[in-house]
Amino acid sequence: MKIAELSRVSGTHRSTIHHYLDLGLLPRPETLGPRLHHFGPEHVERLREIKALRAQGLGLAEIRERLAARPRARTPPRRQRRRREGATDRRAAILDAAARLFLDRGFEGADVQSIARAAGVGKATVYQHFAGKSELFVECLDRLRFTLVPASLRAQAQSGLPMMDEARLRAQAVLSRFAGFRTMTNLLGAAAHGRDLEVAARAREALHRMVMNAEPSLRGAMAAGELRRGDTELWAYMLWGALLALGDRLALDDRYAQAEALAVYLEFMRRATAP
């Protein structure tokens, strides 16, 4: 089946499937052509398994470790494997370059030629992987976030820390690179209300995923009696909004130090969510 059919059958958005492929959570599809990939029942089963593990509160890093510990299936012939790895590397390079340029120049300021040049590939290679700039923008939305947060910090935040410790790590990541996070949020907001309905829908979904990263921690704290009973999705959105507002205030002038603002945010969160 093609990726559109896989998305429909599994109930997983195409951008999420690409993201899982980039992270190595899904087996690579069979390549039948430059833009023709075939997915099978094993991909549907894996996506449903990932969804179930996410519902249990596991982070992607922990899920990847669990999956990596399993016996590997038979690998394809070496030549085919090298061809797939080369295509994956080029796609990843394009996404990385696009993420940087979209952050620096915005959606309108970044063109396909510049993205291709930054990725070290030809313009035609970009179009082999993506239909155009709009699709490329949507596909790299999650990557935009990952360029701002070091892998070591993401691993810490997904390692089952107590809610306030995880909140501190997330807040530090956002405030220390707030200009990038604010730019990314603005890009997502503009795309979410744009005229391209598909891009708008996927931008809203990407923004939702970014905010909801904190929700499993909130849900776990609520189950442990450390968080006031309520809707953890709304808690996640309200706390994210408060953090962005705090970052905007820090960017206004140098009256408040980041450490002071972080302490106030955590105290606000602690008092607002206490049982």
XYZ file of N, CA and C in Angstrom:
825
model
N 0.839 -1.195 0.000
C 0.000 0.000 0.000
C 0.877 1.249 0.000
N 0.347 2.343 -0.539
C 1.057 3.622 -0.533
C 0.871 4.294 0.823
N 1.616 5.374 1.038
C 1.589 6.020 2.349
C 0.213 6.588 2.672
N -0.520 7.054 1.637
C -1.860 7.597 1.887
C -2.781 6.509 2.436
N -2.664 5.286 1.885
C -3.479 4.185 2.358
C -3.052 3.762 3.759
N -1.731 3.745 3.997
C -1.229 3.416 5.334
C -1.752 4.407 6.361
N -1.764 5.686 5.997
C -2.263 6.722 6.901
C -3.737 6.493 7.228
N -4.513 6.150 6.195
C -5.950 5.933 6.403
C -6.210 4.698 7.263
N -5.524 3.598 6.960
C -5.760 2.337 7.677
C -5.312 2.425 9.132
N -4.171 3.071 9.351
C -3.602 3.113 10.707
C -4.127 4.276 11.545
N -4.737 5.266 10.884
C -5.193 6.446 11.619
C -4.051 7.347 12.048
N -2.926 7.282 11.328
C -1.743 8.074 11.634
C -1.466 9.024 10.480
N -1.219 10.294 10.788
C -0.999 11.272 9.728
C 0.294 10.985 8.980
N 0.332 11.352 7.702
C 1.507 11.117 6.867
C 2.760 11.748 7.455
N 2.649 12.971 7.973
C 3.826 13.627 8.532
C 4.361 12.861 9.738
N 3.458 12.273 10.522
C 3.884 11.468 11.672
C 4.583 10.194 11.207
N 4.068 9.578 10.147
C 4.709 8.373 9.592
C 6.119 8.695 9.128
N 6.285 9.818 8.401
C 7.621 10.222 7.951
C 8.533 10.476 9.145
N 7.983 11.091 10.184
C 8.768 11.381 11.381
C 9.234 10.086 12.036
N 8.354 9.105 12.152
C 8.731 7.817 12.730
C 9.773 7.106 11.866
N 9.653 7.244 10.552
C 10.660 6.651 9.666
C 12.018 7.292 9.906
N 12.035 8.624 10.044
C 13.294 9.339 10.283
C 13.933 8.909 11.600
N 13.097 8.622 12.605
C 13.611 8.224 13.915
C 13.971 6.738 13.976
N 13.631 5.990 12.928
C 13.933 4.560 12.936
C 12.919 3.727 13.692
N 11.738 4.280 13.959
C 10.706 3.542 14.673
C 9.943 2.599 13.755
N 9.996 2.854 12.449
C 9.316 2.017 11.468
C 10.328 1.383 10.537
N 10.065 0.161 10.078
C 10.951 -0.423 9.060
C 10.824 0.364 7.760
N 11.898 0.429 7.001
C 11.864 1.168 5.749
C 10.912 0.484 4.765
N 10.141 1.245 3.992
C 9.246 0.637 3.002
C 10.039 0.130 1.803
N 9.407 -0.702 1.018
C 10.028 -1.183 -0.216
C 10.012 -0.054 -1.243
N 11.151 0.243 -1.838
C 11.263 1.330 -2.807
C 11.036 0.789 -4.208
N 9.980 1.290 -4.858
C 9.652 0.852 -6.212
C 9.976 1.919 -7.247
N 10.362 3.103 -6.804
C 10.680 4.198 -7.704
C 11.097 5.405 -6.894
N 11.468 6.535 -7.561
C 11.946 7.723 -6.847
C 10.960 8.236 -5.805
N 9.656 8.187 -6.117
C 8.644 8.655 -5.161
C 7.565 7.596 -4.937
N 7.924 6.337 -5.138
C 6.964 5.260 -4.993
C 7.480 4.271 -3.959
N 6.815 4.233 -2.807
C 7.212 3.368 -1.711
C 6.032 2.478 -1.325
N 6.336 1.236 -1.011
C 5.293 0.272 -0.677
C 5.393 -0.117 0.793
N 4.276 0.057 1.497
C 4.191 -0.308 2.909
C 3.332 -1.569 3.042
N 3.579 -2.333 4.087
C 2.859 -3.582 4.272
C 2.183 -3.679 5.624
N 1.607 -4.839 5.933
C 0.896 -5.037 7.208
C 1.789 -4.805 8.423
N 3.103 -5.062 8.278
C 3.996 -4.857 9.422
C 4.063 -3.388 9.827
N 3.865 -2.481 8.861
C 3.867 -1.053 9.176
C 2.593 -0.653 9.928
N 1.465 -1.230 9.512
C 0.206 -0.957 10.211
C 0.300 -1.446 11.660
N 0.816 -2.659 11.833
C 0.947 -3.223 13.179
C 1.889 -2.392 14.040
N 3.012 -1.948 13.466
C 3.969 -1.159 14.232
C 3.383 0.192 14.638
N 2.643 0.846 13.734
C 2.038 2.137 14.057
C 1.018 2.004 15.188
N 0.250 0.945 15.149
C -0.734 0.732 16.217
C -0.038 0.446 17.543
N 1.078 -0.276 17.477
C 1.841 -0.559 18.685
C 2.434 0.724 19.269
N 2.984 1.583 18.413
C 3.543 2.853 18.877
C 2.458 3.704 19.519
N 1.287 3.732 18.883
C 0.173 4.528 19.424
C -0.216 4.020 20.817
N -0.233 2.696 20.986
C -0.585 2.124 22.288
C 0.464 2.457 23.339
N 1.743 2.420 22.960
C 2.811 2.751 23.907
C 2.787 4.234 24.265
N 2.488 5.084 23.286
C 2.370 6.519 23.575
C 1.226 6.780 24.554
N 0.138 6.021 24.384
C -1.015 6.189 25.283
C -0.668 5.799 26.712
N 0.347 4.936 26.878
C 0.804 4.549 28.206
C 1.738 5.588 28.820
N 2.064 6.627 28.057
C 2.924 7.688 28.567
C 4.385 7.536 28.203
N 4.738 6.577 27.335
C 6.135 6.385 26.954
C 6.552 7.428 25.932
N 7.784 7.927 26.063
C 8.334 8.845 25.088
C 8.887 8.091 23.894
N 9.146 8.813 22.809
C 9.637 8.170 21.590
C 11.008 7.536 21.803
N 11.843 8.145 22.637
C 13.166 7.582 22.883
C 13.057 6.216 23.556
N 12.156 6.102 24.534
C 11.986 4.824 25.235
C 11.358 3.787 24.306
N 10.420 4.232 23.457
C 9.802 3.308 22.505
C 10.850 2.780 21.534
N 11.731 3.679 21.084
C 12.778 3.256 20.149
C 13.693 2.216 20.796
N 14.021 2.406 22.076
C 14.869 1.445 22.778
C 14.182 0.077 22.884
N 12.895 0.092 23.165
C 12.158 -1.172 23.262
C 12.151 -1.913 21.929
N 11.888 -1.171 20.876
C 11.820 -1.801 19.563
C 13.194 -2.288 19.113
N 14.230 -1.530 19.458
C 15.589 -1.898 19.040
C 16.058 -3.166 19.744
N 15.493 -3.465 20.914
C 15.920 -4.634 21.677
C 15.370 -5.934 21.103
N 14.432 -5.826 20.162
C 13.842 -7.031 19.586
C 14.745 -7.621 18.510
N 14.616 -8.924 18.261
C 15.385 -9.541 17.162
C 15.021 -8.890 15.845
N 16.006 -8.614 15.026
C 15.780 -7.953 13.749
C 15.291 -8.952 12.695
N 14.430 -8.454 11.834
C 13.953 -9.264 10.729
C 15.037 -9.386 9.667
N 14.824 -10.280 8.724
C 15.805 -10.487 7.659
C 16.008 -9.192 6.887
N 17.267 -8.795 6.655
C 17.576 -7.549 5.962
C 17.529 -7.756 4.459
N 17.228 -6.711 3.679
C 17.191 -6.830 2.227
C 18.593 -6.969 1.665
N 18.732 -7.310 0.381
C 20.052 -7.405 -0.238
C 20.852 -6.128 -0.049
N 22.200 -6.264 -0.016
C 23.063 -5.134 0.300
C 22.865 -3.969 -0.658
N 22.767 -4.244 -1.955
C 22.632 -3.146 -2.911
C 21.345 -2.376 -2.685
N 20.257 -3.110 -2.484
C 18.977 -2.445 -2.224
C 19.034 -1.667 -0.910
N 19.696 -2.251 0.105
C 19.793 -1.575 1.390
C 20.584 -0.278 1.265
N 21.684 -0.304 0.512
C 22.481 0.909 0.321
C 21.685 1.983 -0.417
N 20.900 1.551 -1.407
C 20.105 2.518 -2.155
C 19.079 3.183 -1.242
N 18.453 2.379 -0.383
C 17.470 2.941 0.547
C 18.137 3.885 1.539
N 19.295 3.474 2.062
C 19.992 4.322 3.032
C 20.417 5.638 2.403
N 20.862 5.593 1.131
C 21.251 6.826 0.451
C 20.077 7.769 0.287
N 18.923 7.223 -0.098
C 17.728 8.058 -0.255
C 17.297 8.630 1.090
N 17.399 7.814 2.149
C 17.037 8.295 3.486
C 17.963 9.414 3.934
N 19.261 9.269 3.663
C 20.225 10.303 4.044
C 19.943 11.605 3.304
N 19.638 11.508 2.011
C 19.351 12.729 1.240
C 18.085 13.404 1.753
N 17.073 12.603 2.048
C 15.824 13.170 2.552
C 16.051 13.870 3.894
N 16.827 13.233 4.767
C 17.124 13.833 6.066
C 17.911 15.131 5.905
N 18.867 15.149 4.961
C 19.664 16.360 4.731
C 18.781 17.496 4.233
N 17.826 17.175 3.367
C 16.910 18.200 2.850
C 16.052 18.753 3.976
N 15.525 17.863 4.827
C 14.688 18.308 5.942
C 15.477 19.167 6.921
N 16.709 18.787 7.216
C 17.534 19.574 8.137
C 17.790 20.970 7.568
N 18.148 21.020 6.285
C 18.420 22.317 5.652
C 17.160 23.177 5.608
N 16.028 22.560 5.280
C 14.774 23.314 5.215
C 14.391 23.857 6.587
N 14.572 23.057 7.630
C 14.236 23.508 8.982
C 15.030 24.754 9.344
N 16.338 24.737 9.031
C 17.175 25.900 9.353
C 16.728 27.136 8.578
N 16.452 26.967 7.288
C 16.089 28.125 6.458
C 14.705 28.660 6.808
N 13.755 27.772 7.114
C 12.431 28.255 7.510
C 12.517 29.044 8.808
N 13.378 28.614 9.730
C 13.557 29.360 10.970
C 14.200 30.713 10.712
N 15.201 30.744 9.826
C 15.932 31.984 9.570
C 15.137 32.966 8.720
N 14.408 32.460 7.719
C 13.798 33.345 6.718
C 12.282 33.323 6.704
N 11.676 32.386 7.422
C 10.233 32.262 7.340
C 9.823 31.472 6.112
N 8.518 31.181 6.008
C 8.041 30.360 4.897
C 8.241 31.061 3.560
N 7.893 32.328 3.482
C 7.989 33.043 2.214
C 9.440 33.278 1.797
N 10.327 33.456 2.763
C 11.708 33.798 2.434
C 12.578 32.630 2.038
N 12.121 31.414 2.328
C 12.915 30.221 1.990
C 12.378 29.625 0.692
N 13.233 29.521 -0.326
C 12.811 28.928 -1.596
C 13.485 27.581 -1.789
N 12.936 26.791 -2.708
C 13.417 25.423 -2.927
C 14.872 25.415 -3.374
N 15.261 26.381 -4.217
C 16.644 26.421 -4.693
C 17.614 26.619 -3.527
N 17.281 27.515 -2.609
C 18.145 27.756 -1.454
C 18.214 26.528 -0.552
N 17.085 25.859 -0.377
C 17.050 24.655 0.449
C 17.912 23.564 -0.171
N 17.804 23.399 -1.499
C 18.607 22.389 -2.188
C 20.092 22.689 -2.039
N 20.451 23.958 -2.196
C 21.862 24.354 -2.081
C 22.373 24.085 -0.670
N 21.577 24.424 0.332
C 21.997 24.205 1.719
C 22.116 22.716 2.048
N 21.309 21.879 1.384
C 21.345 20.438 1.630
C 22.420 19.739 0.816
N 23.037 20.469 -0.126
C 24.069 19.871 -0.962
C 23.527 18.944 -2.026
N 22.289 19.205 -2.478
C 21.687 18.379 -3.529
C 21.141 19.306 -4.611
N 20.745 18.720 -5.733
C 20.135 19.497 -6.792
C 18.672 19.760 -6.515
N 18.149 20.764 -7.179
C 16.742 21.114 -7.001
C 15.831 19.944 -7.388
N 16.240 19.214 -8.437
C 15.439 18.073 -8.876
C 15.358 16.996 -7.800
N 16.433 16.853 -7.021
C 16.428 15.856 -5.942
C 15.404 16.212 -4.882
N 15.277 17.506 -4.590
C 14.258 17.932 -3.624
C 12.879 17.514 -4.106
N 12.618 17.726 -5.414
C 11.297 17.387 -5.952
C 11.087 15.874 -6.089
N 12.159 15.100 -6.024
C 11.995 13.646 -5.990
C 11.381 13.196 -4.670
N 11.659 13.954 -3.621
C 11.189 13.579 -2.279
C 9.946 14.356 -1.844
N 9.760 15.564 -2.356
C 8.660 16.423 -1.912
C 8.002 17.085 -3.121
N 6.685 17.210 -3.066
C 5.950 17.794 -4.188
C 6.246 19.276 -4.369
N 6.593 19.972 -3.312
C 6.867 21.399 -3.392
C 7.201 21.959 -2.028
N 7.332 23.280 -1.969
C 7.758 23.912 -0.717
C 6.727 23.730 0.398
N 5.443 23.764 0.064
C 4.415 23.614 1.094
C 4.506 22.247 1.765
N 4.649 21.198 0.951
C 4.771 19.857 1.530
C 6.054 19.744 2.345
N 7.138 20.314 1.819
C 8.409 20.275 2.533
C 8.298 20.979 3.875
N 7.622 22.123 3.899
C 7.447 22.868 5.150
C 6.707 22.027 6.180
N 5.616 21.399 5.740
C 4.817 20.598 6.657
C 5.614 19.401 7.161
N 6.384 18.764 6.262
C 7.124 17.567 6.654
C 8.213 17.866 7.679
N 8.746 19.083 7.663
C 9.857 19.364 8.577
C 9.412 20.126 9.825
N 8.094 20.234 10.049
C 7.616 20.971 11.225
C 8.143 20.357 12.521
N 8.053 19.029 12.632
C 8.585 18.389 13.839
C 10.094 18.566 13.918
N 10.751 18.560 12.751
C 12.203 18.709 12.737
C 12.616 20.098 13.225
N 11.763 21.096 12.959
C 12.048 22.441 13.462
C 12.215 22.418 14.979
N 11.327 21.694 15.634
C 11.399 21.615 17.094
C 12.654 20.877 17.540
N 12.990 19.801 16.834
C 14.149 19.014 17.231
C 15.464 19.754 17.013
N 15.494 20.731 16.063
C 16.720 21.506 15.872
C 16.967 22.440 17.056
N 15.924 22.717 17.841
C 16.043 23.667 18.945
C 16.389 22.987 20.273
N 16.091 21.700 20.395
C 16.303 21.003 21.661
C 17.352 19.911 21.454
N 18.480 19.958 22.167
C 19.509 18.923 22.018
C 18.956 17.533 22.308
N 19.506 16.528 21.624
C 19.031 15.155 21.788
C 19.163 14.687 23.237
N 20.241 15.106 23.917
C 20.443 14.680 25.305
C 19.328 15.211 26.204
N 18.907 16.444 25.950
C 17.848 17.026 26.767
C 16.512 16.356 26.465
N 16.254 16.035 25.180
C 15.016 15.344 24.832
C 14.959 13.985 25.518
N 16.105 13.305 25.557
C 16.146 11.988 26.195
C 15.838 12.105 27.687
N 16.380 13.143 28.327
C 16.100 13.352 29.753
C 14.619 13.598 29.985
N 14.026 14.441 29.118
C 12.617 14.807 29.296
C 11.689 13.623 29.075
N 12.159 12.589 28.353
C 11.322 11.438 28.063
C 11.677 10.226 28.919
N 12.435 10.446 29.977
C 12.929 9.313 30.760
C 12.122 9.054 32.021
N 10.918 9.597 32.109
C 10.066 9.323 33.245
C 10.409 10.113 34.484
N 10.903 11.342 34.325
C 11.217 12.188 35.468
C 9.941 12.644 36.162
N 10.016 13.038 37.438
C 8.856 13.659 38.093
C 8.394 14.886 37.304
N 7.115 15.206 37.445
C 6.515 16.248 36.623
C 7.268 17.574 36.704
N 7.620 18.033 37.893
C 8.258 19.341 38.024
C 9.678 19.335 37.469
N 10.382 18.209 37.601
C 11.725 18.121 37.023
C 11.660 18.173 35.502
N 10.695 17.456 34.932
C 10.534 17.493 33.477
C 10.110 18.889 33.025
N 9.217 19.526 33.810
C 8.774 20.879 33.472
C 9.950 21.850 33.462
N 10.868 21.692 34.412
C 12.046 22.556 34.456
C 12.900 22.382 33.185
N 13.114 21.136 32.781
C 13.914 20.878 31.582
C 13.252 21.485 30.346
N 11.949 21.286 30.214
C 11.246 21.819 29.047
C 11.279 23.342 29.034
N 11.045 23.945 30.192
C 11.038 25.401 30.269
C 12.420 25.974 29.979
N 13.460 25.332 30.499
C 14.825 25.785 30.225
C 15.129 25.715 28.731
N 14.687 24.629 28.076
C 14.933 24.481 26.639
C 14.261 25.594 25.857
N 13.031 25.917 26.228
C 12.285 26.953 25.499
C 12.872 28.340 25.759
N 13.124 28.657 27.016
C 13.597 29.999 27.342
C 15.024 30.249 26.839
N 15.864 29.216 26.829
C 17.244 29.408 26.389
C 17.337 29.622 24.884
N 16.339 29.156 24.131
C 16.329 29.362 22.681
C 14.973 29.907 22.270
N 14.552 30.929 23.007
C 13.177 31.402 22.828
C 12.944 32.016 21.458
N 13.917 32.719 20.917
C 13.709 33.344 19.607
C 13.337 32.291 18.566
N 14.017 31.141 18.605
C 13.695 30.075 17.663
C 12.325 29.482 17.909
N 11.979 29.263 19.185
C 10.665 28.708 19.496
C 9.557 29.689 19.124
N 9.766 30.966 19.369
C 8.747 31.952 19.013
C 8.583 32.021 17.495
N 9.704 31.983 16.767
C 9.629 31.994 15.304
C 8.881 30.762 14.805
N 9.216 29.598 15.373
C 8.562 28.366 14.955
C 7.065 28.415 15.255
N 6.708 28.903 16.428
C 5.295 29.004 16.781
C 4.565 29.957 15.840
N 5.212 31.068 15.514
C 4.606 32.015 14.579
C 4.432 31.400 13.199
N 5.446 30.644 12.752
C 5.346 29.975 11.452
C 4.177 28.994 11.438
N 4.070 28.209 12.501
C 2.985 27.242 12.586
C 1.630 27.943 12.623
N 1.542 29.023 13.403
C 0.289 29.749 13.497
C -0.131 30.341 12.169
N 0.843 30.910 11.436
C 0.535 31.489 10.123
C 0.086 30.403 9.152
N 0.794 29.254 9.168
C 0.425 28.164 8.270
C -0.937 27.583 8.650
N -1.226 27.531 9.953
C -2.486 26.943 10.421
C -3.693 27.745 9.963
N -3.499 29.013 9.661
C -4.599 29.866 9.217
C -4.425 30.302 7.764
N -3.572 29.581 7.025
C -3.321 29.916 5.633
C -4.409 29.412 4.707
N -4.251 29.710 3.417
C -5.270 29.354 2.434
C -5.162 27.902 1.974
N -3.971 27.300 2.103
C -3.805 25.899 1.735
C -4.383 25.047 2.861
N -5.533 24.426 2.623
C -6.260 23.736 3.687
C -5.491 22.532 4.225
N -4.792 21.808 3.340
C -4.042 20.644 3.809
C -2.864 21.078 4.674
N -2.138 22.097 4.208
C -1.022 22.609 4.998
C -1.522 23.144 6.335
N -2.668 23.845 6.308
C -3.231 24.408 7.537
C -3.569 23.307 8.539
N -4.194 22.241 8.041
C -4.574 21.148 8.937
C -3.339 20.484 9.540
N -2.324 20.275 8.738
C -1.131 19.596 9.230
C -0.315 20.511 10.148
N -0.369 21.829 9.901
C 0.305 22.764 10.793
C -0.362 22.765 12.161
N -1.684 22.727 12.173
C -2.403 22.667 13.462
C -2.061 21.377 14.194
N -1.954 20.280 13.442
C -1.619 19.009 14.069
C -0.206 19.043 14.643
N 0.738 19.660 13.903
C 2.121 19.740 14.390
C 2.208 20.602 15.642
N 1.490 21.715 15.651
C 1.476 22.575 16.834
C 0.875 21.834 18.025
N -0.159 21.062 17.763
C -0.795 20.280 18.827
C 0.191 19.256 19.397
N 0.932 18.582 18.526
C 1.906 17.593 19.003
C 2.980 18.252 19.860
N 3.407 19.448 19.452
C 4.447 20.149 20.202
C 3.960 20.481 21.611
N 2.747 21.000 21.712
C 2.201 21.362 23.018
C 1.950 20.113 23.864
N 1.470 19.049 23.208
C 1.071 17.846 23.939
C 2.245 16.984 24.371
N 3.465 17.368 24.066
C 4.623 16.617 24.543
C 4.637 16.512 26.062
N 4.101 17.531 26.720
C 4.108 17.540 28.185
C 2.928 16.773 28.773
N 1.945 16.399 27.942
C 0.723 15.812 28.477
C 0.926 14.463 29.148
N 1.764 13.548 28.614
C 1.964 12.271 29.321
C 2.495 12.456 30.742
N 3.399 13.438 30.927
C 3.924 13.705 32.263
C 2.819 14.208 33.188
N 1.956 15.076 32.666
C 0.841 15.584 33.466
C -0.123 14.459 33.824
N -0.382 13.585 32.868
C -1.289 12.465 33.122
C -0.724 11.536 34.187
N 0.585 11.281 34.116
C 1.207 10.435 35.126
C 1.161 11.055 36.502
N 1.377 12.380 36.563
C 1.323 13.075 37.853
C -0.081 13.060 38.430
N -1.073 13.174 37.554
C -2.454 13.138 38.028
C -2.793 11.764 38.588
N -2.340 10.718 37.911
C -2.606 9.357 38.389
C -1.922 9.108 39.727
N -0.794 9.772 39.968
C -0.051 9.602 41.224
C -0.563 10.522 42.321
N -1.587 11.326 42.015
C -2.135 12.229 43.008
C -1.324 13.492 43.211
N -0.404 13.799 42.284
C 0.446 14.982 42.414
C -0.116 16.176 41.639
N -1.164 15.956 40.859
C -1.740 17.003 40.022
C -3.241 17.059 40.241
N -3.771 18.258 40.303
C -5.207 18.440 40.475
C -5.971 17.729 39.370
N -7.088 17.117 39.708
C -7.896 16.422 38.725
C -8.413 17.414 37.691
N -8.345 17.035 36.427
C -8.810 17.917 35.368
C -8.417 17.372 34.013
N -8.603 18.181 32.992
C -8.292 17.804 31.614
C -6.819 18.093 31.348
N -6.005 17.043 31.217
C -4.561 17.245 31.053
C -4.212 17.906 29.718
N -5.050 17.731 28.718
C -4.796 18.412 27.446
C -4.905 19.918 27.618
N -5.940 20.363 28.324
C -6.089 21.804 28.567
C -4.984 22.321 29.485
N -4.570 21.509 30.475
C -3.439 21.900 31.316
C -2.204 22.139 30.444
N -1.945 21.227 29.519
C -0.761 21.344 28.664
C -0.799 22.637 27.854
N -1.963 22.972 27.311
C -2.076 24.193 26.504
C -1.915 25.446 27.368
N -2.512 25.449 28.547
C -2.410 26.635 29.403
C -0.976 26.856 29.877
N -0.288 25.775 30.232
C 1.097 25.907 30.699
C 2.020 26.328 29.557
N 1.761 25.824 28.359
C 2.554 26.248 27.198
C 2.338 27.735 26.920
N 1.085 28.181 26.995
C 0.797 29.593 26.765
C 1.485 30.483 27.789
N 1.487 30.054 29.046
C 2.156 30.829 30.092
C 3.660 30.889 29.839
N 4.240 29.809 29.365
C 5.682 29.786 29.102
C 6.043 30.716 27.947
N 5.234 30.724 26.898
C 5.498 31.633 25.778
C 5.363 33.090 26.214
N 4.354 33.376 27.036
C 4.180 34.743 27.523
C 5.382 35.177 28.355
N 5.915 34.244 29.153
C 7.097 34.549 29.958
C 8.300 34.845 29.056
N 8.464 34.038 28.017
C 9.563 34.278 27.080
C 9.438 35.618 26.393
N 8.213 36.007 26.028
C 7.998 37.316 25.406
C 8.407 38.441 26.355
N 8.125 38.257 27.643
C 8.495 39.304 28.610
C 10.004 39.390 28.758
N 10.693 38.251 28.785
C 12.150 38.270 28.899
C 12.788 38.940 27.680
N 12.171 38.763 26.521
C 12.724 39.344 25.303
C 12.514 40.856 25.234
N 11.616 41.378 26.065
C 11.296 42.807 26.017
C 12.455 43.675 26.492
N 13.068 43.300 27.613
C 14.232 44.019 28.126
C 14.969 43.093 29.090
N 15.972 43.617 29.766
C 16.792 42.769 30.644
C 16.470 42.963 32.126
N 15.251 43.369 32.436
C 14.881 43.591 33.832
C 14.910 42.284 34.627
N 14.493 41.192 33.993
C 14.433 39.898 34.685
C 15.466 38.949 34.103
N 16.160 38.221 34.989
C 17.087 37.184 34.530
C 16.300 35.911 34.216
N 16.868 35.094 33.338
C 16.167 33.870 32.938
C 15.944 32.954 34.131
N 16.932 32.833 35.009
C 16.794 31.955 36.171
C 15.663 32.430 37.080
N 15.550 33.743 37.244
C 14.480 34.293 38.077
C 13.114 34.003 37.461
N 12.996 34.213 36.152
C 11.732 33.962 35.463
C 11.363 32.480 35.511
N 12.368 31.617 35.368
C 12.114 30.176 35.416
C 11.576 29.774 36.785
N 12.161 30.323 37.837
C 11.703 30.001 39.190
C 10.252 30.441 39.390
N 9.905 31.624 38.876
C 8.534 32.121 39.000
C 7.566 31.227 38.228
N 7.974 30.795 37.020
C 7.116 29.931 36.206
C 6.848 28.602 36.920
N 7.881 28.004 37.471
C 7.715 26.719 38.146
C 6.854 26.858 39.406
N 7.011 27.971 40.122
C 6.180 28.201 41.305
C 4.725 28.400 40.893
N 4.507 29.144 39.806
C 3.163 29.324 39.274
C 2.558 27.958 38.890
N 3.336 27.148 38.208
C 2.849 25.829 37.785
C 2.541 24.963 38.987
N 3.420 24.996 39.987
C 3.243 24.161 41.180
C 1.954 24.554 41.916
N 1.732 25.842 42.109
C 0.550 26.303 42.844
C -0.740 26.088 42.027
N -0.642 26.312 40.708
C -1.848 26.203 39.870
C -2.334 24.756 39.732
N -1.391 23.820 39.782
C -1.766 22.428 39.532
C -1.857 21.576 40.801
N -1.560 22.143 41.955
C -1.537 21.358 43.192
C -2.903 20.769 43.485
N -2.972 19.520 43.952
C -4.261 18.897 44.294
C -4.990 19.682 45.385
